[in-house]
Short mmCIF file of C-alpha atoms in Angstrom, two decimals:
data_model
loop_
_atom_site.label_atom_id
_atom_site.label_comp_id
_atom_site.label_asym_id
_atom_site.label_seq_id
_atom_site.Cartn_x
_atom_site.Cartn_y
_atom_site.Cartn_z
CA MET Q 1473 8.84 7.64 25.06
CA SER Q 1474 12.28 7.30 26.76
CA ILE Q 1475 13.95 9.40 29.44
CA THR Q 1476 17.39 9.42 31.13
CA ARG Q 1477 17.91 9.69 34.91
CA ARG Q 1478 19.31 13.29 34.52
CA HIS Q 1479 16.07 14.26 32.61
CA PHE Q 1480 13.96 12.33 35.17
CA ALA Q 1481 15.47 14.23 37.97
CA GLY Q 1482 14.86 17.71 36.23
CA LEU Q 1483 11.27 16.95 35.29
CA GLY Q 1484 9.62 18.44 38.46
CA LEU Q 1485 6.26 17.33 39.63
CA SER Q 1486 4.23 18.50 36.72
CA GLY Q 1487 6.69 17.21 34.07
CA LEU Q 1488 6.71 13.76 35.89
CA ALA Q 1489 2.93 13.53 35.77
CA ALA Q 1490 3.04 14.21 32.05
CA TYR Q 1491 5.70 11.77 31.52
CA ARG Q 1492 3.62 8.96 33.35
CA GLN Q 1493 0.60 9.99 31.54
CA GLY Q 1494 2.38 9.61 28.24
CA LEU Q 1495 3.48 5.94 29.23
CA ALA Q 1496 0.04 5.27 30.30
CA GLN Q 1497 -1.30 6.12 27.05
CA GLN Q 1498 1.07 3.99 25.28
CA ARG Q 1499 0.25 1.06 27.44
CA LYS Q 1500 -3.42 1.44 26.47
CA ARG Q 1501 -2.51 0.72 23.00
CA PRO Q 1502 -2.52 -3.03 22.07
CA ASN Q 1503 0.52 -4.93 21.08
CA ILE Q 1504 0.64 -6.70 17.62
CA LEU Q 1505 2.01 -10.11 16.97
CA PHE Q 1506 2.04 -10.82 13.19
CA LEU Q 1507 2.86 -14.44 12.45
CA LEU Q 1508 3.70 -15.02 8.74
CA PRO Q 1509 4.73 -18.44 7.62
CA ASP Q 1510 5.77 -18.66 3.92
CA GLN Q 1511 3.85 -20.14 1.12
CA LEU Q 1512 0.85 -21.37 3.41
CA ARG Q 1513 -2.24 -21.42 1.16
CA ALA Q 1514 -5.53 -20.84 3.02
CA GLN Q 1515 -7.01 -24.20 2.03
CA ALA Q 1516 -4.41 -26.21 3.88
CA LEU Q 1517 -5.65 -25.51 7.57
CA GLY Q 1518 -8.08 -27.48 9.55
CA CYS Q 1519 -10.09 -24.47 10.31
CA MET Q 1520 -10.47 -23.86 6.50
CA GLY Q 1521 -11.69 -27.31 6.09
CA ASP Q 1522 -8.71 -29.22 4.90
CA PRO Q 1523 -9.32 -33.02 5.68
CA ASN Q 1524 -5.42 -33.98 5.91
CA VAL Q 1525 -3.66 -31.39 7.86
CA LYS Q 1526 -3.12 -31.44 11.73
CA SER Q 1527 -3.00 -27.64 12.75
CA PRO Q 1528 -4.69 -27.67 16.23
CA ASN Q 1529 -2.93 -24.45 17.45
CA ILE Q 1530 -3.68 -22.39 14.41
CA ASP Q 1531 -7.33 -23.98 14.54
CA LEU Q 1532 -7.67 -22.85 18.26
CA LEU Q 1533 -6.55 -19.42 17.29
CA ALA Q 1534 -9.23 -19.09 14.86
CA ALA Q 1535 -11.86 -20.35 17.31
CA GLN Q 1536 -10.59 -17.76 19.84
CA GLY Q 1537 -10.90 -14.73 17.46
CA LEU Q 1538 -11.97 -14.19 13.80
CA LEU Q 1539 -11.44 -16.27 10.71
CA MET Q 1540 -11.30 -13.90 7.57
CA ARG Q 1541 -12.13 -16.67 4.96
CA ASN Q 1542 -11.56 -14.40 1.94
CA THR Q 1543 -8.04 -13.04 2.69
CA ILE Q 1544 -6.02 -12.26 -0.46
CA ALA Q 1545 -2.74 -11.80 -1.68
CA ASN Q 1546 -2.74 -8.90 -4.04
CA THR Q 1547 0.40 -9.84 -5.63
CA PRO Q 1548 1.07 -13.51 -4.83
CA VAL Q 1549 4.87 -13.80 -4.63
CA CYS Q 1550 7.18 -13.23 -1.77
CA CYS Q 1551 8.95 -9.70 -1.98
CA PRO Q 1552 5.87 -7.77 -3.59
CA ALA Q 1553 3.66 -9.36 -0.93
CA ARG Q 1554 5.91 -8.39 2.07
CA ALA Q 1555 6.38 -4.98 0.82
CA ILE Q 1556 2.51 -4.47 0.35
CA MET Q 1557 1.81 -5.74 3.81
CA LEU Q 1558 4.48 -3.45 5.43
CA THR Q 1559 3.48 -0.15 3.35
CA GLY Q 1560 -0.20 -0.67 2.69
CA ARG Q 1561 0.63 0.35 -0.87
CA TYR Q 1562 0.34 -1.81 -4.08
CA ALA Q 1563 3.39 -3.19 -5.68
CA HIS Q 1564 3.67 -0.69 -8.49
CA SER Q 1565 3.23 2.20 -5.99
CA ASN Q 1566 5.99 1.04 -3.47
CA GLY Q 1567 8.14 -0.12 -6.30
CA MET Q 1568 8.53 -3.77 -5.33
CA VAL Q 1569 7.18 -5.28 -8.64
CA ALA Q 1570 9.68 -8.23 -8.61
CA ASN Q 1571 11.22 -10.65 -6.39
CA ASP Q 1572 14.79 -9.52 -4.96
CA LEU Q 1573 14.40 -5.77 -5.64
CA ARG Q 1574 15.24 -3.59 -2.60
CA LEU Q 1575 12.31 -1.80 -1.13
CA ARG Q 1576 12.93 1.96 -1.24
CA GLU Q 1577 14.19 3.53 2.13
CA SER Q 1578 11.77 6.33 1.51
CA GLU Q 1579 8.68 4.17 1.82
CA VAL Q 1580 6.72 4.58 4.92
CA THR Q 1581 6.09 1.40 6.79
CA ILE Q 1582 3.78 0.33 9.54
CA ALA Q 1583 6.89 -0.25 11.69
CA GLU Q 1584 8.00 3.21 11.29
CA ILE Q 1585 4.55 4.52 12.09
CA LEU Q 1586 4.32 2.42 15.17
CA LYS Q 1587 7.85 3.11 16.25
CA ASP Q 1588 6.95 6.93 16.10
CA ALA Q 1589 3.88 6.15 18.04
CA GLY Q 1590 5.96 4.71 21.05
CA TYR Q 1591 6.11 1.09 19.93
CA ARG Q 1592 8.88 -1.38 20.46
CA THR Q 1593 9.41 -2.92 17.11
CA GLY Q 1594 10.83 -6.25 16.23
CA PHE Q 1595 11.46 -8.47 13.11
CA ILE Q 1596 12.30 -12.09 13.32
CA GLY Q 1597 12.83 -14.36 10.33
CA LYS Q 1598 13.08 -14.06 6.52
CA TRP Q 1599 13.21 -10.46 5.59
CA HIS Q 1600 13.44 -10.55 1.72
CA LEU Q 1601 13.26 -6.86 1.09
CA ASP Q 1602 16.86 -5.79 0.88
CA GLY Q 1603 17.57 -7.00 -2.69
CA GLY Q 1604 20.94 -8.13 -3.97
CA PRO Q 1605 22.69 -11.57 -3.05
CA ARG Q 1606 20.39 -13.47 -0.65
CA LEU Q 1607 23.41 -15.02 1.14
CA PRO Q 1608 24.82 -14.52 3.56
CA GLY Q 1609 21.88 -12.10 4.09
CA PHE Q 1610 22.82 -9.40 6.59
CA VAL Q 1611 20.90 -6.11 6.70
CA PRO Q 1612 22.59 -3.56 8.80
CA PRO Q 1613 21.00 -1.32 11.38
CA GLY Q 1614 19.27 1.74 9.88
CA PRO Q 1615 17.00 2.87 7.28
CA ARG Q 1616 17.11 -0.61 5.35
CA ARG Q 1617 15.42 -2.18 8.28
CA GLN Q 1618 12.27 -0.12 7.59
CA GLY Q 1619 11.61 0.84 11.22
CA PHE Q 1620 12.48 -2.41 12.92
CA GLU Q 1621 14.81 -1.78 15.94
CA TRP Q 1622 15.04 -5.42 17.36
CA TRP Q 1623 16.31 -7.61 14.78
CA ALA Q 1624 16.99 -11.34 14.25
CA ALA Q 1625 16.61 -12.07 10.68
CA ASN Q 1626 18.28 -13.08 7.33
CA GLU Q 1627 17.42 -11.85 3.77
CA CYS Q 1628 16.22 -15.25 2.35
CA SER Q 1629 17.33 -18.81 2.89
CA HIS Q 1630 15.21 -21.93 2.29
CA ALA Q 1631 17.78 -24.23 4.07
CA HIS Q 1632 15.11 -25.11 6.59
CA PHE Q 1633 17.53 -27.33 8.72
CA ALA Q 1634 20.78 -25.30 8.32
CA THR Q 1635 19.97 -21.55 8.36
CA HIS Q 1636 21.33 -18.73 10.26
CA TYR Q 1637 20.36 -15.11 11.27
CA PHE Q 1638 21.91 -11.81 12.08
CA ARG Q 1639 21.45 -9.34 14.94
CA ASP Q 1640 23.29 -6.00 14.60
CA SER Q 1641 26.67 -7.29 13.37
CA ASP Q 1642 27.48 -9.13 10.18
CA ARG Q 1643 28.39 -12.33 12.11
CA PRO Q 1644 25.95 -15.06 11.26
CA ILE Q 1645 24.36 -16.95 14.09
CA PRO Q 1646 23.59 -20.42 13.15
CA ILE Q 1647 20.17 -22.24 13.80
CA ASN Q 1648 20.89 -25.67 14.29
CA LYS Q 1649 17.37 -27.10 14.20
CA PHE Q 1650 14.31 -26.89 11.99
CA GLU Q 1651 14.09 -23.22 11.37
CA ALA Q 1652 10.58 -22.63 12.57
CA GLU Q 1653 11.62 -23.69 16.10
CA GLY Q 1654 14.60 -21.42 16.00
CA TRP Q 1655 12.51 -18.49 14.96
CA ALA Q 1656 9.97 -19.18 17.75
CA ASP Q 1657 12.85 -19.33 20.36
CA LEU Q 1658 13.76 -15.84 19.19
CA ALA Q 1659 10.12 -14.70 19.28
CA ILE Q 1660 9.98 -16.00 22.98
CA GLU Q 1661 13.06 -13.99 23.77
CA PHE Q 1662 11.54 -10.75 22.34
CA LEU Q 1663 8.33 -11.36 24.17
CA ARG Q 1664 10.07 -11.97 27.57
CA GLY Q 1665 11.67 -8.58 27.13
CA SER Q 1666 8.27 -6.91 27.61
CA LYS Q 1667 8.81 -7.54 31.32
CA SER Q 1668 11.62 -4.80 31.29
CA ASP Q 1669 10.20 -2.65 28.63
CA PRO Q 1670 6.80 -0.86 29.27
CA ARG Q 1671 6.15 0.07 25.57
CA PRO Q 1672 3.64 -1.75 23.54
CA PHE Q 1673 5.22 -3.99 20.89
CA PHE Q 1674 4.87 -4.77 17.17
CA LEU Q 1675 6.55 -8.16 16.36
CA THR Q 1676 6.41 -9.99 13.29
CA VAL Q 1677 7.68 -13.55 13.04
CA GLN Q 1678 8.24 -14.78 9.31
CA MET Q 1679 8.98 -18.28 9.20
CA GLY Q 1680 10.31 -20.03 6.00
CA PRO Q 1681 8.36 -23.29 6.04
CA PRO Q 1682 6.25 -24.53 4.55
CA HIS Q 1683 7.95 -23.08 1.41
CA ASP Q 1684 9.66 -25.67 -0.64
CA PRO Q 1685 11.85 -27.72 -0.43
CA TYR Q 1686 9.25 -29.76 0.99
CA LYS Q 1687 10.79 -31.60 3.80
CA ALA Q 1688 9.76 -31.59 7.52
CA PRO Q 1689 11.51 -33.03 10.61
CA PRO Q 1690 11.18 -36.95 10.68
CA GLU Q 1691 8.84 -36.85 13.73
CA TYR Q 1692 6.41 -34.80 11.76
CA SER Q 1693 6.68 -36.55 8.47
CA ARG Q 1694 5.82 -39.84 10.18
CA ARG Q 1695 2.44 -38.32 11.02
CA TYR Q 1696 1.24 -38.39 7.34
CA ASP Q 1697 0.90 -41.23 5.09
CA PRO Q 1698 1.07 -40.22 1.36
CA LYS Q 1699 -1.23 -42.90 0.21
CA LYS Q 1700 -4.01 -41.68 2.64
CA LEU Q 1701 -3.97 -38.10 1.62
CA ILE Q 1702 -7.26 -36.68 0.11
CA LEU Q 1703 -6.45 -34.74 -2.93
CA ARG Q 1704 -8.22 -31.63 -4.05
CA PRO Q 1705 -10.63 -32.30 -6.91
CA ASN Q 1706 -8.69 -30.04 -9.24
CA TYR Q 1707 -5.36 -31.71 -8.58
CA LYS Q 1708 -3.63 -32.86 -11.77
CA PRO Q 1709 -0.20 -34.67 -11.74
CA GLY Q 1710 2.32 -33.49 -14.18
CA PRO Q 1711 6.00 -32.52 -14.74
CA ARG Q 1712 7.54 -30.87 -11.54
CA VAL Q 1713 4.15 -30.88 -9.96
CA PRO Q 1714 4.43 -32.03 -6.17
CA ASP Q 1715 3.42 -35.67 -5.84
CA ARG Q 1716 1.91 -37.25 -2.95
CA ALA Q 1717 5.03 -37.68 -0.96
CA GLN Q 1718 5.80 -33.99 -1.33
CA LEU Q 1719 2.17 -32.98 -0.34
CA ALA Q 1720 2.64 -35.10 2.76
CA GLU Q 1721 5.77 -33.27 3.61
CA TYR Q 1722 4.02 -29.90 3.06
CA TYR Q 1723 1.27 -30.91 5.59
CA ALA Q 1724 4.02 -32.21 7.96
CA MET Q 1725 5.87 -28.79 7.67
CA ILE Q 1726 2.44 -27.00 8.46
CA THR Q 1727 2.19 -29.14 11.58
CA ALA Q 1728 5.79 -28.27 12.67
CA VAL Q 1729 4.99 -24.61 12.20
CA ASP Q 1730 1.71 -25.02 14.12
CA ASP Q 1731 3.56 -26.44 17.19
CA GLN Q 1732 5.77 -23.32 17.17
CA VAL Q 1733 2.71 -21.24 16.79
CA GLY Q 1734 1.40 -22.80 19.96
CA ARG Q 1735 4.74 -22.14 21.81
CA ILE Q 1736 4.63 -18.38 21.15
CA LEU Q 1737 0.98 -18.00 21.99
CA ALA Q 1738 1.71 -19.95 25.34
CA VAL Q 1739 4.15 -17.34 26.24
CA LEU Q 1740 1.73 -14.57 25.58
CA ASP Q 1741 -0.64 -16.26 28.24
CA GLU Q 1742 2.32 -16.90 30.74
CA LEU Q 1743 3.10 -13.15 30.45
CA SER Q 1744 -0.54 -12.09 30.63
CA LEU Q 1745 -0.22 -10.22 27.47
CA ALA Q 1746 -2.88 -12.17 25.40
CA GLU Q 1747 -5.78 -9.81 26.29
CA ASP Q 1748 -4.18 -6.90 24.82
CA THR Q 1749 -2.38 -8.41 21.94
CA ILE Q 1750 -3.57 -8.43 18.37
CA VAL Q 1751 -2.46 -11.67 16.86
CA LEU Q 1752 -2.63 -11.85 13.09
CA LEU Q 1753 -1.60 -15.00 11.20
CA SER Q 1754 -1.44 -14.86 7.49
CA SER Q 1755 1.00 -15.82 4.67
CA ASP Q 1756 2.69 -13.97 1.78
CA HIS Q 1757 1.00 -16.35 -0.78
CA GLY Q 1758 -0.40 -19.79 -1.35
CA ASP Q 1759 1.07 -22.82 -3.29
CA MET Q 1760 -0.69 -24.48 -6.19
CA LEU Q 1761 0.64 -27.89 -5.16
CA GLY Q 1762 -0.67 -29.56 -8.30
CA SER Q 1763 -4.14 -27.85 -8.57
CA HIS Q 1764 -4.76 -27.54 -12.22
CA GLY Q 1765 -1.51 -29.07 -12.75
CA GLN Q 1766 0.27 -26.00 -11.62
CA ARG Q 1767 3.07 -25.45 -9.10
CA LEU Q 1768 4.14 -22.80 -6.62
CA LYS Q 1769 2.47 -19.25 -6.94
CA ARG Q 1770 2.04 -15.93 -9.16
CA LYS Q 1771 -1.12 -17.50 -10.40
CA PRO Q 1772 -4.84 -16.21 -10.23
CA TRP Q 1773 -6.24 -19.41 -8.80
CA GLU Q 1774 -7.43 -19.63 -5.47
CA GLU Q 1775 -4.73 -21.91 -4.16
CA SER Q 1776 -2.18 -19.14 -5.03
CA ILE Q 1777 -3.97 -15.86 -4.15
CA ARG Q 1778 -6.06 -17.08 -0.90
CA VAL Q 1779 -3.89 -17.09 2.33
CA PRO Q 1780 -4.97 -17.60 6.04
CA GLY Q 1781 -6.50 -14.51 7.66
CA ILE Q 1782 -6.75 -15.11 11.47
CA LEU Q 1783 -7.14 -12.43 14.02
CA ARG Q 1784 -7.40 -12.59 17.77
CA TYR Q 1785 -7.72 -9.75 20.06
CA PRO Q 1786 -9.72 -10.65 23.18
CA ARG Q 1787 -10.41 -7.33 24.32
CA ARG Q 1788 -12.20 -6.32 21.15
CA ILE Q 1789 -12.75 -9.23 18.96
CA LYS Q 1790 -15.52 -11.84 19.92
CA ALA Q 1791 -14.38 -15.33 19.76
CA GLY Q 1792 -15.74 -17.80 17.25
CA ARG Q 1793 -16.51 -15.36 14.47
CA THR Q 1794 -16.09 -15.90 10.77
CA SER Q 1795 -16.35 -13.32 7.92
CA ASP Q 1796 -16.38 -13.66 4.02
CA VAL Q 1797 -15.45 -9.96 3.81
CA LEU Q 1798 -12.51 -9.48 1.20
CA PHE Q 1799 -9.37 -8.75 3.31
CA ALA Q 1800 -6.41 -8.20 1.14
CA HIS Q 1801 -2.65 -7.74 1.90
CA VAL Q 1802 -2.88 -4.08 1.18
CA ASP Q 1803 -5.59 -3.58 4.00
CA PHE Q 1804 -3.39 -5.19 6.70
CA ALA Q 1805 -1.37 -2.04 7.62
CA PRO Q 1806 -4.24 0.49 7.72
CA THR Q 1807 -6.34 -1.97 9.68
CA LEU Q 1808 -3.81 -2.76 12.36
CA LEU Q 1809 -2.82 0.85 12.68
CA SER Q 1810 -6.54 1.91 13.27
CA LEU Q 1811 -6.94 -1.12 15.84
CA CYS Q 1812 -4.06 0.56 17.58
CA GLY Q 1813 -5.60 4.16 17.52
CA VAL Q 1814 -3.07 5.26 15.09
CA LYS Q 1815 -4.31 7.06 12.07
CA PRO Q 1816 -3.20 5.48 8.79
CA PRO Q 1817 -1.40 7.88 6.49
CA ALA Q 1818 -3.03 9.05 3.41
CA SER Q 1819 -0.35 7.47 1.18
CA MET Q 1820 -1.73 4.02 2.27
CA GLN Q 1821 -3.87 2.61 -0.59
CA GLY Q 1822 -5.58 -0.21 1.41
CA THR Q 1823 -8.78 -0.08 3.27
CA ASP Q 1824 -9.20 0.27 6.94
CA LEU Q 1825 -11.35 -2.71 7.87
CA SER Q 1826 -11.00 -2.31 11.69
CA LYS Q 1827 -14.75 -2.01 12.11
CA VAL Q 1828 -15.30 -5.29 10.28
CA ILE Q 1829 -12.63 -6.78 12.58
CA THR Q 1830 -14.41 -5.54 15.83
CA GLY Q 1831 -17.86 -6.75 14.48
CA GLU Q 1832 -19.06 -2.98 14.18
CA SER Q 1833 -19.68 -3.37 10.33
CA THR Q 1834 -20.03 -5.96 7.62
CA ALA Q 1835 -19.12 -3.47 4.91
CA GLY Q 1836 -16.01 -4.19 3.02
CA PRO Q 1837 -14.42 -3.72 -0.47
CA ASP Q 1838 -16.53 -5.20 -3.28
CA SER Q 1839 -13.31 -6.48 -4.87
CA ALA Q 1840 -9.81 -7.21 -4.56
CA PHE Q 1841 -7.15 -5.98 -7.10
CA LEU Q 1842 -4.53 -8.75 -8.28
CA GLN Q 1843 -1.30 -7.99 -10.10
CA ILE Q 1844 1.77 -9.84 -11.55
CA PHE Q 1845 4.21 -7.87 -13.72
CA GLY Q 1846 6.30 -10.36 -15.61
CA PRO Q 1847 6.92 -14.09 -16.52
CA TYR Q 1848 8.57 -16.48 -14.27
CA HIS Q 1849 9.43 -19.76 -16.18
CA GLY Q 1850 10.66 -21.40 -12.95
CA ASP Q 1851 6.94 -21.84 -11.86
CA GLY Q 1852 5.06 -21.73 -15.24
CA THR Q 1853 3.84 -18.22 -15.03
CA PRO Q 1854 3.55 -17.23 -18.73
CA GLY Q 1855 3.66 -13.51 -18.46
CA ALA Q 1856 2.29 -10.39 -16.73
CA TRP Q 1857 -1.44 -10.36 -15.87
CA ARG Q 1858 -3.98 -8.39 -13.90
CA GLY Q 1859 -7.03 -9.52 -12.15
CA VAL Q 1860 -9.91 -8.83 -9.77
CA ARG Q 1861 -11.48 -11.08 -7.23
CA THR Q 1862 -15.03 -10.50 -5.74
CA SER Q 1863 -16.94 -12.57 -3.29
CA ARG Q 1864 -18.26 -14.62 -6.11
CA TYR Q 1865 -15.89 -14.30 -9.18
CA VAL Q 1866 -12.40 -14.19 -10.09
CA TYR Q 1867 -11.12 -12.70 -13.40
CA ALA Q 1868 -7.52 -12.37 -14.81
CA ARG Q 1869 -6.19 -11.04 -18.10
CA PHE Q 1870 -3.08 -10.52 -20.06
CA LYS Q 1871 -2.75 -7.22 -21.76
CA ASP Q 1872 -3.91 -8.54 -25.14
CA GLN Q 1873 -6.62 -11.13 -23.87
CA PRO Q 1874 -8.68 -12.50 -20.99
CA TRP Q 1875 -7.18 -15.58 -19.29
CA VAL Q 1876 -9.55 -16.96 -16.82
CA LEU Q 1877 -12.97 -16.31 -15.27
CA TYR Q 1878 -14.59 -18.54 -12.62
CA ASP Q 1879 -17.80 -18.53 -10.79
CA LEU Q 1880 -16.53 -19.51 -7.33
CA LYS Q 1881 -20.08 -20.12 -5.99
CA GLU Q 1882 -21.03 -22.71 -8.67
CA ASP Q 1883 -17.41 -23.90 -9.31
CA PRO Q 1884 -15.39 -23.57 -6.09
CA TYR Q 1885 -12.40 -25.47 -7.45
CA GLU Q 1886 -12.34 -23.50 -10.72
CA MET Q 1887 -12.93 -26.38 -13.05
CA LYS Q 1888 -14.84 -24.53 -15.89
CA ASN Q 1889 -12.95 -21.42 -17.25
CA LEU Q 1890 -15.73 -19.07 -18.46
CA ALA Q 1891 -13.49 -16.52 -20.07
CA ALA Q 1892 -14.32 -17.41 -23.55
CA ASP Q 1893 -17.86 -18.67 -22.89
CA PRO Q 1894 -20.39 -16.30 -24.83
CA ALA Q 1895 -22.95 -16.98 -22.05
CA ALA Q 1896 -20.77 -15.41 -19.45
CA GLY Q 1897 -20.26 -12.36 -21.54
CA ALA Q 1898 -22.02 -9.85 -19.26
CA ILE Q 1899 -20.10 -11.11 -16.24
CA ARG Q 1900 -16.82 -10.76 -18.05
CA ARG Q 1901 -17.79 -7.26 -19.12
CA SER Q 1902 -18.61 -6.33 -15.47
CA MET Q 1903 -15.23 -7.92 -14.21
CA GLU Q 1904 -13.42 -6.17 -16.84
CA ALA Q 1905 -14.92 -2.83 -15.84
CA LYS Q 1906 -13.93 -3.42 -12.25
CA LEU Q 1907 -10.34 -4.22 -13.43
CA SER Q 1908 -10.09 -1.08 -15.41
CA GLU Q 1909 -11.50 0.90 -12.50
CA TRP Q 1910 -8.81 -0.58 -10.18
CA MET Q 1911 -6.06 0.08 -12.55
CA LYS Q 1912 -7.10 3.71 -13.06
CA LYS Q 1913 -7.66 4.19 -9.29
CA THR Q 1914 -4.46 2.90 -8.27
CA GLY Q 1915 -2.30 4.40 -11.13
CA ASP Q 1916 -1.32 0.94 -12.49
CA SER Q 1917 -0.51 0.54 -16.14
CA TRP Q 1918 0.53 -2.36 -18.43
CA SER Q 1919 3.68 -0.18 -19.07
CA VAL Q 1920 5.01 -1.48 -15.63
CA ASN Q 1921 5.34 -4.83 -16.98
CA TRP Q 1922 8.37 -6.55 -18.42
CA SER Q 1923 8.77 -9.57 -20.78
CA TYR Q 1924 12.44 -10.37 -20.21
CA PRO Q 1925 12.65 -13.15 -17.58
CA VAL Q 1926 14.30 -11.07 -14.71
CA GLU Q 1927 13.34 -13.39 -12.04
CA ASP Q 1928 14.59 -16.77 -13.47
CA ASN Q 1929 17.86 -18.26 -12.63
CA GLY Q 1930 18.56 -15.72 -9.83
CA ARG Q 1931 19.30 -12.87 -12.20
CA LEU Q 1932 17.97 -10.07 -10.25
CA TYR Q 1933 19.98 -10.99 -7.05
CA SER Q 1934 23.07 -12.62 -8.38
CA GLY Q 1935 24.51 -9.48 -10.25
CA GLY Q 1936 24.00 -6.68 -7.80
CA THR Q 1937 21.36 -4.67 -5.87
CA PHE Q 1938 18.60 -2.87 -7.73
CA TYR Q 1939 15.60 -0.77 -6.70
CA THR Q 1940 13.77 -1.28 -10.06
CA VAL Q 1941 13.64 -3.65 -12.93
CA GLU Q 1942 14.69 -0.81 -15.18
CA GLU Q 1943 18.02 -0.53 -13.36
CA TYR Q 1944 18.55 -4.18 -13.87
CA LEU Q 1945 17.86 -4.34 -17.40
CA LYS Q 1946 19.82 -1.10 -18.14
CA SER Q 1947 22.84 -2.91 -16.42
CA ILE Q 1948 22.68 -5.69 -18.82
CA GLY Q 1949 21.76 -3.80 -21.96
CA GLN Q 1950 18.40 -5.33 -22.25
CA ALA Q 1951 15.18 -4.05 -23.20
CA ARG Q 1952 11.89 -4.84 -21.34
#
């Protein structure tokens, strides 16, 4: 709600009272601060039991609110994950089935909905939803910003020590420091703007680290001795798999990010905004980091699909709670909207878990739906797969055959694949039925997949801008 001086003078007493009432209603709605470090797996935090990492600020955030231990990336790769979180719709529904496509302007996002509800919306960091060349990465004001009005972002750059951002012109503004600190500086600038803007805000800060390349500022790297790291039991060295030195740098980047999370949260306290601000900290996907001899993401293993899920909202969330309810990316938008008193649109496919978040219920989905639509040779993903994760089991299959089935209760590190075990036949059939149900319910089909390696070697973003894989393949005369 905004008003000019001329309109203000012409309101009259009744109009002025209505205007003030509208402002008061807006101020009753909570703020949202959504923190999204890139490629941060759930297991790599102190509050999740990691014995190596130093993450005191994130751990404190979890202690002050709710730790959702089973937070799941439905499509564990960057662009699809970000689109799912914004739209509350699965990748095949919102169209973002591959990295470096452009999210359709017609999609309805949480930012657009909150903006219409009177929120001040802000985006800081890595956008990665505009398609086309990643650099220089200017996204002009308008529909391609998907409802965000305050802007300090780039499309995608993993130059953690020499990146840049744009505001509303195509002039790049350099960040001459470790990028997490630069993004935090901008977040603090946005938060301080709340002093002069009475609207509630929705701010998301999407930092690049700890995404590879694995290199932290020296003062953080010195805190970790690679030789002293305790490796996960399922770690296997291999070609291109991160070694101890790279693992130490990954942890060091997390600690560097953690310090910036602390800076941002301190400003919320300073401005007396913490009580009425929902803070959600998560990530777009995890990182295999050598578990099962694998690297990066796009896999059905826990290190790839599980991400942090930490919520703090002092006015409504009791401190010190944990929950094992499944909380997937597709659930983020409807849940946050409901917590703000805004009805999620019917087009959103996720579950509103606001009552779970506030402790009024323990009932959540019985499973989470997982999807990858094609191969990526760059990280060893062999092809398209679908999967389902319950509280106890995870199952994934290719179109023509099962791939993995694990009992997470008896085998938390997924060391014994039961997919071909006759003794697990009943479990496999049950999980297969759940998967078929998810595909039918959401309108998914194996026909959405592709086999040509469209994501490898920068193919999708080096030759133009595309909304669909079909557009790209047609442009090069290639079949799926």
